[in-house]
Amino acid sequence: MKSLFFSHTGRINRAKFWFATACQMACLFSVVSVVAFLLEAHPEDAVGATQIVLVLVGTLTFIVAAYSAICIGVKRFHDRDKPGIWVLVQLVPAIGSLWYFIETGFLAGTSGQNSYGEDPLVD
């Protein structure tokens, strides 16, 4: 599990990409929901220790999720036999995110071994 979320080497297929993305979204939703609930529960303590800790937890969660998303995207591009720098295509205005979504989520990887490792569909 650790190598799926926090390693940028190797390849992953579309099924693992979608599984990892769903896990990330569930984790982020859960943490953000709890933080928002707890912040709303203490509105009178505007700049108290509780809010500072909750904001730090939320920020740390976002940073970890962003790093994990980059690692997952890099491995997915490796499966397509492209360098990991392609994750930056998301920064292209208007079409970058759509391109990333189609390329990583729907297009099949290269069959057999490529320059980034063995085919993840082969046992």
Backbone as JSON, one array per atom type, in Angstrom:
{
  "sequence": "MKSLFFSHTGRINRAKFWFATACQMACLFSVVSVVAFLLEAHPEDAVGATQIVLVLVGTLTFIVAAYSAICIGVKRFHDRDKPGIWVLVQLVPAIGSLWYFIETGFLAGTSGQNSYGEDPLVD",
  "N": [[0.83, -1.2, 0.0], [1.95, 1.22, 0.79], [3.83, 1.67, -1.25], [2.13, 2.09, -3.38], [0.9, 4.57, -2.87], [2.98, 6.35, -2.15], [5.31, 6.19, -3.69], [7.15, 6.97, -6.58], [8.09, 5.39, -8.56], [7.97, 2.8, -11.03], [5.02, 1.18, -12.41], [1.45, 1.54, -12.73], [-1.77, 0.14, -13.32], [-4.96, 1.06, -14.84], [-7.04, 0.28, -13.08], [-5.83, 0.19, -10.51], [-5.12, 2.87, -10.4], [-7.65, 4.15, -10.31], [-8.63, 3.02, -7.94], [-6.77, 4.0, -6.03], [-7.22, 6.75, -6.34], [-9.9, 6.94, -5.52], [-9.61, 6.15, -2.84], [-8.02, 8.26, -1.89], [-9.79, 10.45, -2.25], [-11.86, 9.73, -0.51], [-10.51, 9.78, 1.95], [-9.67, 12.48, 2.08], [-12.2, 13.76, 2.03], [-13.28, 12.8, 4.42], [-11.49, 13.82, 6.41], [-11.66, 16.61, 5.94], [-14.38, 16.98, 6.44], [-14.58, 16.31, 9.19], [-12.84, 18.24, 10.29], [-14.15, 20.62, 9.5], [-16.59, 20.28, 10.84], [-15.74, 20.31, 13.53], [-14.63, 22.87, 13.66], [-16.9, 24.42, 13.31], [-18.24, 23.74, 15.6], [-17.06, 25.16, 17.6], [-17.4, 28.12, 17.42], [-17.05, 30.42, 18.96], [-14.46, 30.47, 19.8], [-12.45, 31.9, 18.15], [-9.7, 32.21, 17.33], [-8.46, 30.21, 18.63], [-6.6, 27.52, 20.22], [-7.71, 25.12, 19.4], [-8.73, 25.63, 16.78], [-6.36, 26.3, 15.46], [-4.89, 23.91, 15.6], [-6.64, 22.22, 14.18], [-6.66, 23.42, 11.64], [-3.98, 23.08, 10.96], [-3.88, 20.27, 10.89], [-5.63, 19.81, 8.74], [-4.2, 21.12, 6.69], [-1.81, 19.64, 6.63], [-2.85, 17.16, 5.88], [-3.77, 17.8, 3.31], [-1.31, 18.35, 2.01], [0.0, 15.85, 2.14], [-1.83, 14.33, 0.65], [-1.65, 15.62, -1.83], [1.03, 15.1, -2.57], [0.86, 12.31, -2.73], [-1.01, 12.06, -4.81], [0.47, 13.07, -6.93], [2.51, 11.12, -7.09], [0.97, 8.87, -7.8], [-0.07, 9.71, -10.29], [2.34, 9.98, -11.73], [3.22, 7.3, -11.86], [1.14, 6.26, -13.35], [1.45, 7.59, -15.79], [3.94, 6.49, -16.41], [3.1, 3.91, -16.98], [1.93, 4.4, -19.39], [4.14, 4.72, -20.88], [5.43, 7.19, -20.72], [7.29, 10.0, -19.51], [7.29, 10.96, -16.02], [6.98, 13.68, -15.68], [4.89, 14.51, -17.13], [2.68, 14.82, -15.51], [2.43, 17.44, -15.04], [0.89, 18.43, -17.06], [-1.58, 19.07, -16.2], [-1.48, 21.68, -15.44], [-1.84, 23.23, -17.65], [-3.84, 25.71, -18.92], [-7.4, 25.5, -19.31], [-7.49, 23.0, -20.97], [-5.79, 21.17, -19.77], [-6.39, 19.68, -17.37], [-8.48, 18.07, -18.27], [-7.16, 16.61, -20.26], [-5.27, 15.22, -18.67], [-7.06, 13.7, -17.1], [-8.31, 12.03, -19.05], [-6.07, 10.75, -20.18], [-4.82, 9.41, -17.98], [-6.92, 8.09, -16.71], [-8.47, 6.65, -18.55], [-7.18, 5.7, -20.91], [-5.44, 2.86, -22.11], [-2.49, 1.27, -20.79], [0.9, 0.66, -21.98], [1.51, -2.46, -23.57], [3.17, -5.27, -22.21], [6.66, -5.13, -21.25], [8.02, -1.91, -20.63], [10.03, 1.11, -20.77], [9.84, 1.73, -18.08], [9.36, -0.43, -16.52], [7.94, -3.71, -15.76], [4.88, -4.98, -17.21], [2.02, -4.07, -15.46], [-0.22, -5.68, -15.49], [0.52, -8.24, -15.84], [1.08, -11.16, -14.08]],
  "CA": [[0.0, 0.0, 0.0], [2.83, 2.38, 0.86], [4.43, 1.92, -2.57], [1.09, 2.59, -4.28], [0.59, 5.97, -2.6], [4.11, 7.23, -1.86], [6.47, 5.91, -4.52], [6.94, 7.44, -7.94], [8.73, 4.47, -9.49], [7.16, 1.69, -11.48], [3.82, 1.39, -13.22], [0.17, 1.04, -12.23], [-2.8, 0.1, -14.36], [-6.11, 1.95, -14.59], [-7.8, -0.16, -11.9], [-5.13, 0.69, -9.32], [-5.23, 4.33, -10.42], [-8.98, 4.54, -9.82], [-8.71, 2.62, -6.53], [-5.99, 4.96, -5.25], [-7.91, 8.04, -6.41], [-11.08, 6.84, -4.66], [-9.13, 6.17, -1.45], [-7.61, 9.64, -1.59], [-10.97, 11.3, -2.14], [-12.56, 9.36, 0.73], [-9.7, 10.27, 3.07], [-9.78, 13.95, 2.1], [-13.56, 14.12, 2.42], [-13.44, 12.5, 5.85], [-10.72, 14.76, 7.22], [-12.24, 17.94, 5.77], [-15.67, 16.99, 7.13], [-14.34, 16.35, 10.63], [-12.26, 19.55, 10.62], [-15.21, 21.63, 9.35], [-17.54, 20.08, 11.93], [-15.15, 20.77, 14.78], [-14.5, 24.33, 13.61], [-18.25, 24.97, 13.51], [-18.66, 23.44, 16.96], [-16.44, 26.13, 18.52], [-17.28, 29.42, 16.73], [-16.67, 31.49, 19.88], [-13.02, 30.4, 19.98], [-12.07, 32.25, 16.78], [-8.29, 31.97, 17.02], [-7.99, 29.37, 19.72], [-5.71, 26.39, 19.94], [-8.46, 24.11, 18.66], [-8.76, 25.99, 15.36], [-5.0, 26.24, 14.92], [-4.57, 22.49, 15.43], [-7.47, 21.67, 13.1], [-6.17, 23.95, 10.37], [-2.71, 22.4, 10.7], [-4.21, 18.89, 10.48], [-6.18, 19.9, 7.39], [-3.12, 21.48, 5.77], [-0.92, 18.48, 6.51], [-3.57, 16.16, 5.1], [-3.75, 18.24, 1.91], [0.05, 18.2, 1.48], [0.23, 14.42, 1.96], [-2.68, 13.89, -0.46], [-1.09, 16.18, -3.07], [2.22, 14.3, -2.9], [0.38, 10.99, -3.13], [-1.64, 12.19, -6.14], [1.56, 13.22, -7.91], [3.13, 9.79, -7.24], [0.04, 8.0, -8.54], [-0.08, 10.18, -11.67], [3.63, 9.64, -12.35], [3.22, 5.86, -12.18], [0.17, 6.02, -14.43], [2.11, 8.01, -17.03], [4.94, 5.48, -16.69], [2.41, 2.8, -17.64], [1.69, 4.83, -20.77], [5.51, 4.89, -21.4], [5.74, 8.62, -20.78], [7.96, 10.42, -18.27], [6.41, 11.45, -14.97], [6.8, 15.14, -15.78], [3.6, 14.73, -17.8], [1.64, 15.2, -14.55], [2.31, 18.9, -15.12], [-0.07, 18.8, -18.1], [-2.74, 19.61, -15.5], [-1.31, 23.13, -15.27], [-2.2, 23.91, -18.89], [-5.2, 26.26, -18.76], [-8.55, 25.06, -20.1], [-7.57, 21.6, -21.39], [-4.82, 20.34, -19.07], [-7.02, 18.73, -16.45], [-9.22, 17.11, -19.09], [-6.15, 15.76, -20.89], [-4.78, 14.34, -17.61], [-8.15, 12.8, -16.74], [-8.47, 11.03, -20.11], [-4.82, 10.0, -20.35], [-4.54, 8.53, -16.85], [-8.08, 7.34, -16.26], [-9.21, 5.88, -19.55], [-6.36, 5.09, -21.95], [-4.69, 1.7, -21.65], [-1.04, 1.37, -20.75], [1.59, -0.12, -22.99], [1.54, -3.9, -23.31], [4.5, -5.8, -21.98], [7.63, -4.29, -20.56], [8.44, -0.66, -21.27], [11.22, 1.66, -20.12], [9.6, 1.98, -16.66], [9.17, -1.69, -15.79], [7.08, -4.77, -16.28], [3.46, -4.71, -17.36], [1.35, -4.35, -14.18], [-1.31, -6.65, -15.67], [1.12, -9.58, -15.9], [1.39, -11.64, -12.71]],
  "C": [[0.87, 1.25, 0.0], [3.43, 2.71, -0.52], [3.4, 2.45, -3.56], [0.91, 4.09, -4.11], [1.81, 6.89, -2.49], [5.39, 6.92, -2.6], [6.18, 6.37, -5.94], [7.6, 6.54, -8.98], [7.77, 3.34, -9.85], [5.93, 2.12, -12.27], [2.59, 0.92, -12.45], [-0.84, 1.07, -13.36], [-3.97, 1.02, -13.97], [-6.88, 1.56, -13.35], [-7.14, 0.33, -10.62], [-5.18, 2.2, -9.25], [-6.57, 4.78, -9.84], [-9.17, 4.17, -8.35], [-7.98, 3.64, -5.65], [-6.66, 6.33, -5.22], [-9.15, 8.03, -5.51], [-10.69, 6.85, -3.18], [-8.71, 7.57, -1.02], [-8.81, 10.55, -1.38], [-11.73, 11.0, -0.86], [-11.81, 9.89, 1.95], [-9.82, 11.79, 3.18], [-11.16, 14.39, 2.55], [-13.77, 13.91, 3.91], [-12.73, 13.53, 6.72], [-11.32, 16.16, 7.14], [-13.58, 18.03, 6.5], [-15.5, 17.09, 8.64], [-13.8, 17.72, 11.05], [-13.34, 20.63, 10.54], [-16.23, 21.51, 10.48], [-16.99, 20.62, 13.25], [-14.93, 22.28, 14.8], [-15.84, 25.01, 13.84], [-18.72, 24.77, 14.95], [-18.12, 24.44, 17.97], [-16.3, 27.51, 17.86], [-16.83, 30.55, 17.66], [-15.16, 31.55, 20.09], [-12.34, 30.66, 18.64], [-10.62, 31.94, 16.44], [-7.68, 31.1, 18.12], [-7.12, 28.23, 19.26], [-6.41, 25.31, 19.13], [-8.45, 24.4, 17.17], [-7.38, 25.89, 14.73], [-4.61, 24.78, 14.65], [-5.37, 21.9, 14.27], [-7.02, 22.16, 11.73], [-4.84, 23.29, 10.0], [-2.94, 20.95, 10.25], [-4.75, 18.88, 9.05], [-5.1, 20.2, 6.36], [-2.17, 20.32, 5.55], [-1.57, 17.39, 5.67], [-3.56, 16.53, 3.62], [-2.38, 18.03, 1.29], [0.36, 16.73, 1.2], [-0.58, 13.9, 0.77], [-2.15, 14.4, -1.8], [0.14, 15.39, -3.51], [1.81, 12.92, -3.4], [-0.23, 11.04, -4.53], [-0.58, 12.34, -7.23], [2.23, 11.87, -8.16], [2.25, 8.86, -8.07], [0.0, 8.41, -10.01], [1.19, 9.83, -12.41], [3.65, 8.17, -12.75], [2.24, 5.53, -13.3], [0.76, 6.46, -15.77], [3.24, 7.05, -17.4], [4.31, 4.28, -17.39], [2.11, 3.13, -19.1], [3.01, 5.07, -21.51], [5.85, 6.36, -21.66], [6.43, 9.0, -19.47], [6.96, 11.04, -17.29], [6.14, 12.94, -15.02], [5.48, 15.49, -16.46], [2.49, 15.06, -16.81], [1.44, 16.71, -14.57], [1.36, 19.36, -16.22], [-1.33, 19.41, -17.46], [-2.67, 21.13, -15.35], [-1.63, 23.92, -16.54], [-3.64, 24.41, -18.76], [-6.18, 25.63, -19.75], [-8.57, 23.57, -20.41], [-6.67, 20.66, -20.6], [-5.43, 19.28, -18.17], [-7.81, 17.66, -17.21], [-8.26, 16.12, -19.74], [-5.63, 14.74, -19.86], [-5.82, 13.28, -17.26], [-8.32, 11.69, -17.77], [-7.25, 10.13, -20.2], [-4.6, 9.0, -19.21], [-5.72, 7.63, -16.5], [-8.7, 6.4, -17.27], [-8.35, 5.19, -20.61], [-5.51, 3.96, -21.37], [-3.19, 1.97, -21.65], [-0.41, 0.56, -21.87], [1.63, -1.59, -22.6], [2.98, -4.35, -23.12], [5.39, -4.81, -21.25], [7.88, -3.01, -21.35], [9.63, -0.11, -20.49], [11.06, 1.89, -18.63], [9.3, 0.71, -15.87], [8.26, -2.67, -16.5], [5.63, -4.3, -16.37], [2.75, -5.03, -16.04], [0.2, -5.35, -14.29], [-0.8, -8.09, -15.72], [1.49, -9.97, -14.48], [2.8, -12.02, -12.63]]
}
